[in-house]
PDB file of C-alpha atoms and ligand atoms in Angstrom:
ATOM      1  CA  UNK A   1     -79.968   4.723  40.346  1.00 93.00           C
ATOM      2  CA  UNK A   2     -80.105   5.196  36.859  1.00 95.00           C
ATOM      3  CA  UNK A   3     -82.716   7.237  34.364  1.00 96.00           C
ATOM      4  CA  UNK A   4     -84.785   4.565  33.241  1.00 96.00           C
ATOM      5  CA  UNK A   5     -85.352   3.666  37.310  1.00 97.00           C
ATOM      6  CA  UNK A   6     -85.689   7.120  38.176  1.00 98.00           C
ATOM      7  CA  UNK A   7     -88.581   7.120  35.653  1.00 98.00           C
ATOM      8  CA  UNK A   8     -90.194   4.120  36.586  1.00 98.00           C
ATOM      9  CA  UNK A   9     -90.582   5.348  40.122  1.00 98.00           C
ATOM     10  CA  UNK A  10     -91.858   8.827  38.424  1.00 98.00           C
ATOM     11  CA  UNK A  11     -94.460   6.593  36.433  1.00 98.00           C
ATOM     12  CA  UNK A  12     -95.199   4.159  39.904  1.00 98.00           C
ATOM     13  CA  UNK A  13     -96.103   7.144  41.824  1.00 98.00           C
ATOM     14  CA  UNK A  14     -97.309   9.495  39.360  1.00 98.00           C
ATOM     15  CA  UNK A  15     -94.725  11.917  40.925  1.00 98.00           C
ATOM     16  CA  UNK A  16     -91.779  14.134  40.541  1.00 98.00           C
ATOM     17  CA  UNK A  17     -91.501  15.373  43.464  1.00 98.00           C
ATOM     18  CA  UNK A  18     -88.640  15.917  45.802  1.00 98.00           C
ATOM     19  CA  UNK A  19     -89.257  16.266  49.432  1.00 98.00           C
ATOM     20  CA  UNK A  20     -86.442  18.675  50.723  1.00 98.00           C
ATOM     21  CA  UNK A  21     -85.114  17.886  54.253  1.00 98.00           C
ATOM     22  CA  UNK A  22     -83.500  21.366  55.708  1.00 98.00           C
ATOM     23  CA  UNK A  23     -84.057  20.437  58.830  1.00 98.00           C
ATOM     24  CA  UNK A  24     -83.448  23.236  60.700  1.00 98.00           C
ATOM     25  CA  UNK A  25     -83.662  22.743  64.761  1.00 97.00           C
ATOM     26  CA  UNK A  26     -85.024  26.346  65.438  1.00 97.00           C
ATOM     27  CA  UNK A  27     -87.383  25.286  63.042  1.00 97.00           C
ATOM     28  CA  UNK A  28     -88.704  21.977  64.258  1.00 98.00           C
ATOM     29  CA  UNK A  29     -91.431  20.942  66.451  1.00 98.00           C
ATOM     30  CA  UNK A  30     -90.182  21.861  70.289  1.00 97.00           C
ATOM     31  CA  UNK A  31     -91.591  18.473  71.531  1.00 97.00           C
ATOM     32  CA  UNK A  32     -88.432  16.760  69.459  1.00 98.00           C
ATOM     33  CA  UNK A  33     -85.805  18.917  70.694  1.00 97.00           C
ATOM     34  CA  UNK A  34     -85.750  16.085  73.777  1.00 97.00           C
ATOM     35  CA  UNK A  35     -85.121  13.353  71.751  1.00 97.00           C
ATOM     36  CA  UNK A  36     -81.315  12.060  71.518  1.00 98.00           C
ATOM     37  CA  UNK A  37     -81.098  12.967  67.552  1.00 98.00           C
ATOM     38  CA  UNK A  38     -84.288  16.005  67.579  1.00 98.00           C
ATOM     39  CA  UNK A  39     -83.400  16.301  63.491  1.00 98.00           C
ATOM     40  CA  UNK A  40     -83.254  12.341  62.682  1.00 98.00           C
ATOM     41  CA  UNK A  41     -86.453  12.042  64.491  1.00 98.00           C
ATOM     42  CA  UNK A  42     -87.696  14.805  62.688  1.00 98.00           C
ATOM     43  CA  UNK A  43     -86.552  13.512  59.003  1.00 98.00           C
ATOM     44  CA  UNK A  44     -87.794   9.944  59.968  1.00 98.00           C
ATOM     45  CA  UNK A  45     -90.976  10.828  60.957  1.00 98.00           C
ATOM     46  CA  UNK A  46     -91.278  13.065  57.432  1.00 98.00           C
ATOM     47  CA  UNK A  47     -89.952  10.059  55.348  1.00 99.00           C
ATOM     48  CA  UNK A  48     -92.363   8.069  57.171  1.00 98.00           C
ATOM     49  CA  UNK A  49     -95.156  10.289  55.722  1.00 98.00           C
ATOM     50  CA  UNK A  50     -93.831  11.223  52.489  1.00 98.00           C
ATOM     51  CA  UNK A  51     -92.012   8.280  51.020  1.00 98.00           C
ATOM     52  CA  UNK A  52     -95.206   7.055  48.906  1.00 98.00           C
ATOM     53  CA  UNK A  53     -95.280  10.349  47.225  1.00 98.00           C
ATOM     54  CA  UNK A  54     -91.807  11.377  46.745  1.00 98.00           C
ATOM     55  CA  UNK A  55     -89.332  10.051  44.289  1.00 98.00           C
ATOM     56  CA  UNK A  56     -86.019  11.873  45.547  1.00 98.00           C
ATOM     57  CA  UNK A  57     -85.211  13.431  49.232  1.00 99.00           C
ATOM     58  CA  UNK A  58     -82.808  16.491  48.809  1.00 98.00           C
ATOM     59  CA  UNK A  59     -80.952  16.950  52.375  1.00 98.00           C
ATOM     60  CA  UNK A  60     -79.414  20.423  52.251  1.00 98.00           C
ATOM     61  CA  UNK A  61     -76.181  19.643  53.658  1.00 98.00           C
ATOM     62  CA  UNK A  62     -75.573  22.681  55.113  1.00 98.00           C
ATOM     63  CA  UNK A  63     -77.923  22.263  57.993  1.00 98.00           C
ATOM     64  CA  UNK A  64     -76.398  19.025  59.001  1.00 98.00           C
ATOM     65  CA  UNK A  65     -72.855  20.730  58.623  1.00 98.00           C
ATOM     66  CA  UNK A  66     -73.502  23.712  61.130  1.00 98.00           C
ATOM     67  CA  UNK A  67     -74.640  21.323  63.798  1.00 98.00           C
ATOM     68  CA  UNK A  68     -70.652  19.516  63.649  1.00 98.00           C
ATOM     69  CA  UNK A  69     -70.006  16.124  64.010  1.00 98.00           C
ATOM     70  CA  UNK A  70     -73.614  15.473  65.719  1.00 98.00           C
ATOM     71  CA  UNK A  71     -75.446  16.556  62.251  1.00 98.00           C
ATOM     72  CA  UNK A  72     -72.843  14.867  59.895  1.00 98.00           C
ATOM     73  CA  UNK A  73     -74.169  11.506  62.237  1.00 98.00           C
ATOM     74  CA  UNK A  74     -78.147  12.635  61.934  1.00 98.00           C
ATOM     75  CA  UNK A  75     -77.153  12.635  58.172  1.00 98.00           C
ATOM     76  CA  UNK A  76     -76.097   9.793  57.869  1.00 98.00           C
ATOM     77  CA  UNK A  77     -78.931   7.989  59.669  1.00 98.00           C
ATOM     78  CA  UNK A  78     -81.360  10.086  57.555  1.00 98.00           C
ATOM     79  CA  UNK A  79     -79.673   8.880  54.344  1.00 98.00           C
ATOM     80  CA  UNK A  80     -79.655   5.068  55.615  1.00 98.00           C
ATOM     81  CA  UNK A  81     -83.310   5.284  56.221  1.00 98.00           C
ATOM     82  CA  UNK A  82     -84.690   6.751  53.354  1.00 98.00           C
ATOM     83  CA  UNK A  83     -86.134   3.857  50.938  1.00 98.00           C
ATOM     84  CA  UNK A  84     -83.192   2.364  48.326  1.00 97.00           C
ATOM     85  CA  UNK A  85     -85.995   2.879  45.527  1.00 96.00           C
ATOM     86  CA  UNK A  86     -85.836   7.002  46.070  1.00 98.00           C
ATOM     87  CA  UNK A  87     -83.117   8.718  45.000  1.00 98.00           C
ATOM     88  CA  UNK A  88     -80.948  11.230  46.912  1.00 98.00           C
ATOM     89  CA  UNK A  89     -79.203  14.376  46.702  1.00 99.00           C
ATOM     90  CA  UNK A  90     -76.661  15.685  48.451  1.00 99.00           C
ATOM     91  CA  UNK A  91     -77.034  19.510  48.022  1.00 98.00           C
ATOM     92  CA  UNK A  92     -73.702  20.604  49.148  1.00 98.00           C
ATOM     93  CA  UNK A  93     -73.098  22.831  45.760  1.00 98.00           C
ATOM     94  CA  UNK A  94     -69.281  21.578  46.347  1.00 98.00           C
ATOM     95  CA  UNK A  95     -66.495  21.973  42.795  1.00 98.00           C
ATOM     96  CA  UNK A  96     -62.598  22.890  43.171  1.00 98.00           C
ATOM     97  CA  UNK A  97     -59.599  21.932  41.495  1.00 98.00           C
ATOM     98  CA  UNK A  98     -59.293  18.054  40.408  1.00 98.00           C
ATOM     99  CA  UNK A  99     -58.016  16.240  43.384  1.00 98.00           C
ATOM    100  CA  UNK A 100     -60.258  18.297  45.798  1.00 98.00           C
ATOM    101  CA  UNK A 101     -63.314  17.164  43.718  1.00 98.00           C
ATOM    102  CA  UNK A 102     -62.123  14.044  43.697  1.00 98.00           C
ATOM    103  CA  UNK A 103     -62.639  13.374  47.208  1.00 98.00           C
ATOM    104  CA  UNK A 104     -65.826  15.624  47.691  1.00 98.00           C
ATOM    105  CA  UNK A 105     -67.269  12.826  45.047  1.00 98.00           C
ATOM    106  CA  UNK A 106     -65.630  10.069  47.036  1.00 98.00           C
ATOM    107  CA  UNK A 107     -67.340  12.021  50.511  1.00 98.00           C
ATOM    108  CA  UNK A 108     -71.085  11.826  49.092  1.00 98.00           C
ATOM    109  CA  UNK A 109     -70.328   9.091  46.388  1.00 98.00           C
ATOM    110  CA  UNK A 110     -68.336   6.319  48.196  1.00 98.00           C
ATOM    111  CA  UNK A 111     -68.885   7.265  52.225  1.00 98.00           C
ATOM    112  CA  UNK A 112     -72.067   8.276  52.328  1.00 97.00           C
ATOM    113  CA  UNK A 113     -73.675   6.587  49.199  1.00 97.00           C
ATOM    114  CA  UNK A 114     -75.720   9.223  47.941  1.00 98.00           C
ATOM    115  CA  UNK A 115     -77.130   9.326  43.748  1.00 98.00           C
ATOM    116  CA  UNK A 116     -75.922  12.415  43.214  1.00 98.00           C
ATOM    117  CA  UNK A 117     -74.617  15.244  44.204  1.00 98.00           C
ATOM    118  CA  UNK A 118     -75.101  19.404  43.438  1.00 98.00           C
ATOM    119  CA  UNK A 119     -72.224  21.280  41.932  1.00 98.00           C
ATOM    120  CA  UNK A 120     -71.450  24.644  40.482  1.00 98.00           C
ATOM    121  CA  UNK A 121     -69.960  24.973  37.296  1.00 98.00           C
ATOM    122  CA  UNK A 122     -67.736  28.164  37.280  1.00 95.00           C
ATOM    123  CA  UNK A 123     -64.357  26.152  37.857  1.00 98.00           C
ATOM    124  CA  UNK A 124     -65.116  24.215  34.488  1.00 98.00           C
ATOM    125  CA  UNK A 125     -64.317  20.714  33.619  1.00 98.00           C
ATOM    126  CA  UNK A 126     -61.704  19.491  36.386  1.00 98.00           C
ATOM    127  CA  UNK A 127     -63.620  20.679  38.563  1.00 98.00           C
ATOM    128  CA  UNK A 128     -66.633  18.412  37.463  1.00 98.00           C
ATOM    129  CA  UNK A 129     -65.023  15.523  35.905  1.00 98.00           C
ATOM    130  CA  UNK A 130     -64.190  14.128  38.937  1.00 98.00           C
ATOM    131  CA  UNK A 131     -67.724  13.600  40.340  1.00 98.00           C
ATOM    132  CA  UNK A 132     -68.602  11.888  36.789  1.00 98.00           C
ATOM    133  CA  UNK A 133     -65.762   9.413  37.438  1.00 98.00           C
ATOM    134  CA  UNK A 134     -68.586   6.979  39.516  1.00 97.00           C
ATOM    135  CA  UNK A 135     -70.658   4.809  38.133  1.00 94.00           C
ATOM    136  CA  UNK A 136     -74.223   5.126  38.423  1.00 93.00           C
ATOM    137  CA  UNK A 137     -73.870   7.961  40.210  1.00 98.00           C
ATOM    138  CA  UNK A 138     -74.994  11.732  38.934  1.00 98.00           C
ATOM    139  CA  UNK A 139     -73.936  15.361  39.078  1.00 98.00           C
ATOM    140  CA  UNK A 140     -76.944  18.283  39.269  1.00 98.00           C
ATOM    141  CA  UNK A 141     -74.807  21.256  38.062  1.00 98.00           C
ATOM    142  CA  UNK A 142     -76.421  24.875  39.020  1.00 98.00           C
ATOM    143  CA  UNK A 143     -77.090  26.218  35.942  1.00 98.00           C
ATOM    144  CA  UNK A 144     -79.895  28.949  36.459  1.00 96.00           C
ATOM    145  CA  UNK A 145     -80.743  29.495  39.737  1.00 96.00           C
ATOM    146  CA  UNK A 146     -83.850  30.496  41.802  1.00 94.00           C
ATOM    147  CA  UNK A 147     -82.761  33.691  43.968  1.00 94.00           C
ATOM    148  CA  UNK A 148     -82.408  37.213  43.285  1.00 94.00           C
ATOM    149  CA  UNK A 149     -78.775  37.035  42.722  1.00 96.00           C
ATOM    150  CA  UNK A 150     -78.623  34.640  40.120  1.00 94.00           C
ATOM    151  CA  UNK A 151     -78.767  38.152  37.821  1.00 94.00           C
ATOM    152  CA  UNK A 152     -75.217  39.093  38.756  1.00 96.00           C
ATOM    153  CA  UNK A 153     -73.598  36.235  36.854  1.00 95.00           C
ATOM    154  CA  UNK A 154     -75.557  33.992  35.236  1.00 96.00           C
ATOM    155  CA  UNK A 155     -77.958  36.489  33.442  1.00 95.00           C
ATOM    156  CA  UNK A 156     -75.093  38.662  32.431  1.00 95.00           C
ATOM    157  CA  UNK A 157     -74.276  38.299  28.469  1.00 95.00           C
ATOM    158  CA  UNK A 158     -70.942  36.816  27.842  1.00 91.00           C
ATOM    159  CA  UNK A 159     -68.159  37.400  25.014  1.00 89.00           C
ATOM    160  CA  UNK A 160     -69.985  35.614  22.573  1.00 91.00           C
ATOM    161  CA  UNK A 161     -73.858  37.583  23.159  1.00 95.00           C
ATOM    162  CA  UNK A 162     -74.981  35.115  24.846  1.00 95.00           C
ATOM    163  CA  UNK A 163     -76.058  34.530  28.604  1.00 96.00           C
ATOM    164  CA  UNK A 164     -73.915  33.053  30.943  1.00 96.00           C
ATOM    165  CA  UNK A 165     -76.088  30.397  31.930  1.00 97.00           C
ATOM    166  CA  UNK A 166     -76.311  29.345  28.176  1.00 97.00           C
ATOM    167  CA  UNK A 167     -72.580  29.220  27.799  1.00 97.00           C
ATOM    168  CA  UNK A 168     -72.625  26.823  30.427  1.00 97.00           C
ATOM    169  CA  UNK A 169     -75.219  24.432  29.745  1.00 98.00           C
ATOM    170  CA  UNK A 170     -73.424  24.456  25.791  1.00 98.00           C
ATOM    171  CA  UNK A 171     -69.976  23.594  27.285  1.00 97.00           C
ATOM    172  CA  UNK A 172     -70.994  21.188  30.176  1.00 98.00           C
ATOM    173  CA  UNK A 173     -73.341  19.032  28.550  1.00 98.00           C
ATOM    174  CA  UNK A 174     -70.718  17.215  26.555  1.00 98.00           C
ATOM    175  CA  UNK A 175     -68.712  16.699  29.827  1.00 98.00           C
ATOM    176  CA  UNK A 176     -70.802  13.792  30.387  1.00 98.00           C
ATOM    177  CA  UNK A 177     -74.260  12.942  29.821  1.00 98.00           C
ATOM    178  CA  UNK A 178     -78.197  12.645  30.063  1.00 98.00           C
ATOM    179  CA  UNK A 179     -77.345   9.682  32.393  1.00 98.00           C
ATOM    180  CA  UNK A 180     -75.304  10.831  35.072  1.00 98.00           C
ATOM    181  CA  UNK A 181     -75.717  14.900  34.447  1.00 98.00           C
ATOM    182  CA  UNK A 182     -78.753  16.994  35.618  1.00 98.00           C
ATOM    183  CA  UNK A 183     -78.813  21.013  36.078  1.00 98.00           C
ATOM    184  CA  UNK A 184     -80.446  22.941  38.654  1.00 98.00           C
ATOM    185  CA  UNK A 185     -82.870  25.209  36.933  1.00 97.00           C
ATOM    186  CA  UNK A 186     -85.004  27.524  39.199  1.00 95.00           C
ATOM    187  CA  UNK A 187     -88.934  27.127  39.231  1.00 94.00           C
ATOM    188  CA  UNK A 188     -88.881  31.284  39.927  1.00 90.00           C
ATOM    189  CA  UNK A 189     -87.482  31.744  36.193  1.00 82.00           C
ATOM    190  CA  UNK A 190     -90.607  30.027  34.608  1.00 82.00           C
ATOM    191  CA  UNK A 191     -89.836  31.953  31.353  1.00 83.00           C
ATOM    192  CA  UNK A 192     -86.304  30.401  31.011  1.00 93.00           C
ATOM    193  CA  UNK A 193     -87.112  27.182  31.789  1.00 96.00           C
ATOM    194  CA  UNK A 194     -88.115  26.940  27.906  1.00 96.00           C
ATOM    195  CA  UNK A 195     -84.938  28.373  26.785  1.00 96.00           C
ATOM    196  CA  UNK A 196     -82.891  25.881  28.975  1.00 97.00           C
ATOM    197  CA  UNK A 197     -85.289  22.839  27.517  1.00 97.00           C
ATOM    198  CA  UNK A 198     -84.202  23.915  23.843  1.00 97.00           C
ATOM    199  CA  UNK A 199     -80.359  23.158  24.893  1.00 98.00           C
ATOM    200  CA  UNK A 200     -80.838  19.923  26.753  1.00 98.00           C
ATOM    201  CA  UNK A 201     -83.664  18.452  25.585  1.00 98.00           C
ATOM    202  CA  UNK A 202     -82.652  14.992  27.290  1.00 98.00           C
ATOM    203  CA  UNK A 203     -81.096  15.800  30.680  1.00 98.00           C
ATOM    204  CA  UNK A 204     -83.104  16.101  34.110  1.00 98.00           C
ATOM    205  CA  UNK A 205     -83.644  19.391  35.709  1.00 98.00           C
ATOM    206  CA  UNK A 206     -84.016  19.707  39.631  1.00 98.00           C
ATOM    207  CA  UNK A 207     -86.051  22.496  39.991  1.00 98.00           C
ATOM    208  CA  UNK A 208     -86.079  24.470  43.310  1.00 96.00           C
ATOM    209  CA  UNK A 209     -88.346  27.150  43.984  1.00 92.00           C
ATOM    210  CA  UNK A 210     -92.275  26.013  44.172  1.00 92.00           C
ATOM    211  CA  UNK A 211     -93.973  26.568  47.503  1.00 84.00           C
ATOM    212  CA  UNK A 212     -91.889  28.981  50.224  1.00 84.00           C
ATOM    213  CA  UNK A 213     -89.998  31.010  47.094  1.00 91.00           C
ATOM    214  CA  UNK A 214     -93.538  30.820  44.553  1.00 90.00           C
ATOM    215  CA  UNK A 215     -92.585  29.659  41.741  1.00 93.00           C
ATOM    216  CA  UNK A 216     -95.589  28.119  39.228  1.00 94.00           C
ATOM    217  CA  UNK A 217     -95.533  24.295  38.870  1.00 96.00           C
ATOM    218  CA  UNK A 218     -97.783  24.595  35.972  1.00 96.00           C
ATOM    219  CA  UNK A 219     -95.017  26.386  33.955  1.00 95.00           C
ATOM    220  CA  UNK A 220     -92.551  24.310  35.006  1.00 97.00           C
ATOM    221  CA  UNK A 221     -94.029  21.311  33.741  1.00 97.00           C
ATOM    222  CA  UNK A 222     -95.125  23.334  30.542  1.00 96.00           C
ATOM    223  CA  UNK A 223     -91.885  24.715  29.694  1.00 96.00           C
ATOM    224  CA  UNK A 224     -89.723  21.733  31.195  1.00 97.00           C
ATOM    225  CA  UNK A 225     -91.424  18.213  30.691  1.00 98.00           C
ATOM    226  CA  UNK A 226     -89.878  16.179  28.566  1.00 98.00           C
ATOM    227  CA  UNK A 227     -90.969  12.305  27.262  1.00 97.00           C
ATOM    228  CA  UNK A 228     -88.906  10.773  30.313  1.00 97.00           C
ATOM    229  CA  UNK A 229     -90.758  13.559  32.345  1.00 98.00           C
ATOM    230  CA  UNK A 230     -87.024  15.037  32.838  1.00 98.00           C
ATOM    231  CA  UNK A 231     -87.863  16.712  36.086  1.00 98.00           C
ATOM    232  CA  UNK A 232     -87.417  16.544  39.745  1.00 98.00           C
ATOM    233  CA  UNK A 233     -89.355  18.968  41.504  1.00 98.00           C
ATOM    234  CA  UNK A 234     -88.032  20.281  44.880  1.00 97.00           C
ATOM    235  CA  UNK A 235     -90.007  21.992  47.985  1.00 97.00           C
ATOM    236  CA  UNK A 236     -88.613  22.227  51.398  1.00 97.00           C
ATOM    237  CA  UNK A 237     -90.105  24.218  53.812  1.00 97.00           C
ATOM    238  CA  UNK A 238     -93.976  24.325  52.095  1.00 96.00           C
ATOM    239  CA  UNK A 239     -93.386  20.614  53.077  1.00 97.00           C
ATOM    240  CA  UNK A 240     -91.977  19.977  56.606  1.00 98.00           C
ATOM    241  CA  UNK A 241     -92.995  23.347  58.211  1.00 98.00           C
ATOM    242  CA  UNK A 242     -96.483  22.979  57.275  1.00 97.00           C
ATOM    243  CA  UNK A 243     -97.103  22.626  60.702  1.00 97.00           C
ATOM    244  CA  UNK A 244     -95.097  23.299  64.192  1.00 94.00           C
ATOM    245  CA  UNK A 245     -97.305  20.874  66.359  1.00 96.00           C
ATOM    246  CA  UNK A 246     -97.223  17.867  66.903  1.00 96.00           C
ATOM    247  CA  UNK A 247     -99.247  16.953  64.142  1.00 97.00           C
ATOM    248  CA  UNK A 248     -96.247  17.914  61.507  1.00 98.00           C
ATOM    249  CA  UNK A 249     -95.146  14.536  59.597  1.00 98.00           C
ATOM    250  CA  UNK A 250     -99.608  14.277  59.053  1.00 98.00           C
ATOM    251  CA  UNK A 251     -99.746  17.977  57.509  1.00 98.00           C
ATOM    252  CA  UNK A 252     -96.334  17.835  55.405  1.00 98.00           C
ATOM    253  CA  UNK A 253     -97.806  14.465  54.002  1.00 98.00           C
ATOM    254  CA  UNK A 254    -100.884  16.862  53.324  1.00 98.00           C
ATOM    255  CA  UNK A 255     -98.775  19.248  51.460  1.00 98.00           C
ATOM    256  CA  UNK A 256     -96.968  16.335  49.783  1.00 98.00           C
ATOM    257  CA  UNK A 257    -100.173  14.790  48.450  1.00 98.00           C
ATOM    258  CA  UNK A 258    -101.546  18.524  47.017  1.00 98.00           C
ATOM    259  CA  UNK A 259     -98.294  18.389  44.912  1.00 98.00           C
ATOM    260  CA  UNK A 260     -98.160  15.167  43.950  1.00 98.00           C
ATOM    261  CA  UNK A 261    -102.056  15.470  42.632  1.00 98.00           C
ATOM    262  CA  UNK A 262    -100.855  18.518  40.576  1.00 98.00           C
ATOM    263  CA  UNK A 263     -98.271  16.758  39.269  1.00 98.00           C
ATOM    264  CA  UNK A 264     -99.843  13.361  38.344  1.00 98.00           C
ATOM    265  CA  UNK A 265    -102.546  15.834  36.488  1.00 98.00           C
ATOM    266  CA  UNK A 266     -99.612  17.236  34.466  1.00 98.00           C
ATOM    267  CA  UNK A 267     -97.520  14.001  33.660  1.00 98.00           C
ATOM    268  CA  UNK A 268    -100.836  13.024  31.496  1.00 98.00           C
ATOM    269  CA  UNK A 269    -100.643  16.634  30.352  1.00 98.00           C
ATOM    270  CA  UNK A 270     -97.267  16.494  28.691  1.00 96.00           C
ATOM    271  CA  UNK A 271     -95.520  13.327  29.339  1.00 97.00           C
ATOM    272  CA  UNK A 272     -97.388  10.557  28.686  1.00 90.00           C
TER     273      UNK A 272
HETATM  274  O1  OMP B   1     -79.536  23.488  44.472  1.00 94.01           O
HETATM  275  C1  OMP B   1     -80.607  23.713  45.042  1.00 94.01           C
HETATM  276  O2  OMP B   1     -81.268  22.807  45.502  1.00 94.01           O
HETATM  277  C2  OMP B   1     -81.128  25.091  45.015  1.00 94.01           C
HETATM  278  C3  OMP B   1     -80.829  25.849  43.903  1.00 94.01           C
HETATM  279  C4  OMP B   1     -81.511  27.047  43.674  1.00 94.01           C
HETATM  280  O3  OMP B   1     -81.347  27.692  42.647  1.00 94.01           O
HETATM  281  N1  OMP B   1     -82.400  27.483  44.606  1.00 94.01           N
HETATM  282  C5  OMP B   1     -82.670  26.788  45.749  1.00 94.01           C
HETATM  283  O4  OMP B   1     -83.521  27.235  46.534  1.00 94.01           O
HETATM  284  N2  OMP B   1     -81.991  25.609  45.996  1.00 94.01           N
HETATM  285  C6  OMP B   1     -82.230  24.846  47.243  1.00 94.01           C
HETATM  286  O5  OMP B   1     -83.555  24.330  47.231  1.00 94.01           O
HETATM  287  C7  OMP B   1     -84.141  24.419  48.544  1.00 94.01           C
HETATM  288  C8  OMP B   1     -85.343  25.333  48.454  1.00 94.01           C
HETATM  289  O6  OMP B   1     -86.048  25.327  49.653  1.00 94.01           O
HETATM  290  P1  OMP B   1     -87.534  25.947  49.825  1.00 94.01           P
HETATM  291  O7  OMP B   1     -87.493  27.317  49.238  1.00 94.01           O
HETATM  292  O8  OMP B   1     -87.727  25.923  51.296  1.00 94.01           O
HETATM  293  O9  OMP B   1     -88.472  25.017  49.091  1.00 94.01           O
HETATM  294  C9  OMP B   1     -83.027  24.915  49.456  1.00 94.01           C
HETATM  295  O10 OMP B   1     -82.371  23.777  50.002  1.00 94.01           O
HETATM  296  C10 OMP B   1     -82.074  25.647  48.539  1.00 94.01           C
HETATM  297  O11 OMP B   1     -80.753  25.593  48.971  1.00 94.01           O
END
C-alpha cells in the first residue's frame, strides 16, 4: 500500500487508528480457549468489529512467536483475513547485518505479505537497506520510544550535542523515503513529538502509547499532524481487553469507535 492509499482510507474513515492485536491467550476470553485456533478466533472476531474504524492492524509478533509453530499458523490466518484495503504491521522490531535483514524482509515482505515492518536503527544502514529493497513495501524505524527506558539511549546527548534520537532520524531519513519509511514515535513523549515533526515533516509516525500506557491523543495530533495526516495511531490492550466476557469483539468495537470520534474531531482540527 502506498501513502496516497494509506490516506485515502485515513480520509474514508475519518481515522488513524491502528487496532493492535497482542493477543495474548492468558489474556483472552476463557470461552475461546476451546476453539481449535483460541487466538485466530479471537483476532477474527476483533477484525470483525473493528475493520470499519481502523486503517492498519499491528500484530505484535512476539505473541504469535512464543506460542511455536501453532502461533506462526494463527498469524498467518490473522494476516490473510484482515481486509486488503488496511494496512499491516509486522512489529517484530527485527535489524542485523545485510544478509540477515535481507531475509527478515523477505520473512514479513515476501512470505507473509505484510506493508511493513518495525525495525531498530542502532545497526545503521545495512542493517535497514535491506527491508527498503521491496517495492511498495515500508519500514517503521523506532526512533523515540514510549517506555521508561527509552532514556538510557535515545535521550542521551551524542558527540555532536545533540540527542540520540535526533541523530538518528537526521541520518536515516535519507536512507530512503516519505514513501516507504515511517518512525515509531511514542504517544507518552507528547513534548517531543514536536521536535521529531520539525525533522521529518513528511514521513508517517506510528505512535504507540494512548490507552493502557496514557499517553494524550490530543497532543499527538497537535504536535504530530501533518497535511497527509502523517500518523498512525496504535492501542492494543484499551482495545481487545475492554472486556473478558463474552461480549469482547462488541466492547473493543466500543473502544474503537471512542477513538475514532476523537480522531475524526482532530483530522478537521489540523489536517484538513
Ligand atoms: O513498535 C511499537 O509498536 C512500540 C513501540 C514503542 O515505543 N512502544 C510500544 O508500546 N510499542 C508497541 O505498541 C503496543 C502497545 O500496546 P498497548 O500499550 O497495549 O496499547 C505493543 O505492541 C508494544 O510492543
Amino acid at each position: 500500500m502506498n501513502k496516497a492509499q494509506l490516506f485515502d482510507q485515513i480520509k474514508r474513515k475519518s481515522s488513524f487508528l491502528c487496532v493492535g492485536l497482542d493477543t495474548d491467550l492468558t489474556k483472552i476470553p476463557r470461552h475461546l480457549l476451546s476453539s481449535s485456533d483460541p487466538v485466530f478466533e479471537f483476532n477474527k472476531q476483533i477484525i470483525d468489529t473493528t475493520a470499519d474504524l481502523a486503517v492498519a492492524y499491528k500484530p505484535n509478533i512476539a505473541f504469535y512467536e512464543a506460542l511455536g509453530p501453532k502461533g506462526w499458523e494463527s498469524l498467518q490466518k490473522t494476516l490473510d483475513y484482515i481486509p486488503n484495503d488496511i494496512f499491516t504491521i509486522a512489529d517484530a522490531k527485527r535489524g542485523d547485518i545485510g544478509n540477515t535483514s535481507g531475509l527478515y524482509a523477505k520473512a514479513f515482505f515476501e512470505t507473509m505479505n505484510f506493508d511493513s515492518i518495525t525495525v531498530a536503527p542502532y545497526m545503521g544502514v545495512d542493517s535497514v537497506k535491506p527491508f527498503l529493497a521491496f517495492k511498495d513495501k515500508w519500514v517503521i524505524l523506532l526512533a523515540l520510544t514510549s517506555n521508561e527506558g527509552s532514556m538510557d539511549f535515545q535521550l542521551i546527548e551524542s558527540q555532536s550535542g545533540k540527542p540520540l534520537f535526533q541523530e538518528v532520524l537526521e541520518k536515516s531519513q535519507h536512507w530512503g523515503n516519505p514513501d516507504n519509511m515511517m518512525y515509531v514515535v511514542g504517544a507518552t513523549r507528547g513534548e517531543k513529538i514536536a521536535e521529531v515533526r520539525q525533522i521529518v515533516p513528511e514521513h508517517f509516525f506510528l505512535v504507540p502509547g494512548v490507552g493502557a500506557q496514557g499517553g494524550s491523543l490530543e497532543e499527538v495530533a497537535k504536535f504530530g499532524m501533518n497535511a497527509t495526516c502523517g500518523l498512525l495511531v496504535n492501542s492494543s490492550r484499551g482495545i481487545i481487553y475492554a472486556s473478558q466476557e463474552k461480549n469482547f469483539a462488541a466492547a473493543a468495537k466500543v473502544e474503537a469507535m471512542k477513538l475514532q470520534q476523537e480522531m475524526s474531531e482532530l483530522l478537521d482540527k489540523y489536517c484538513y
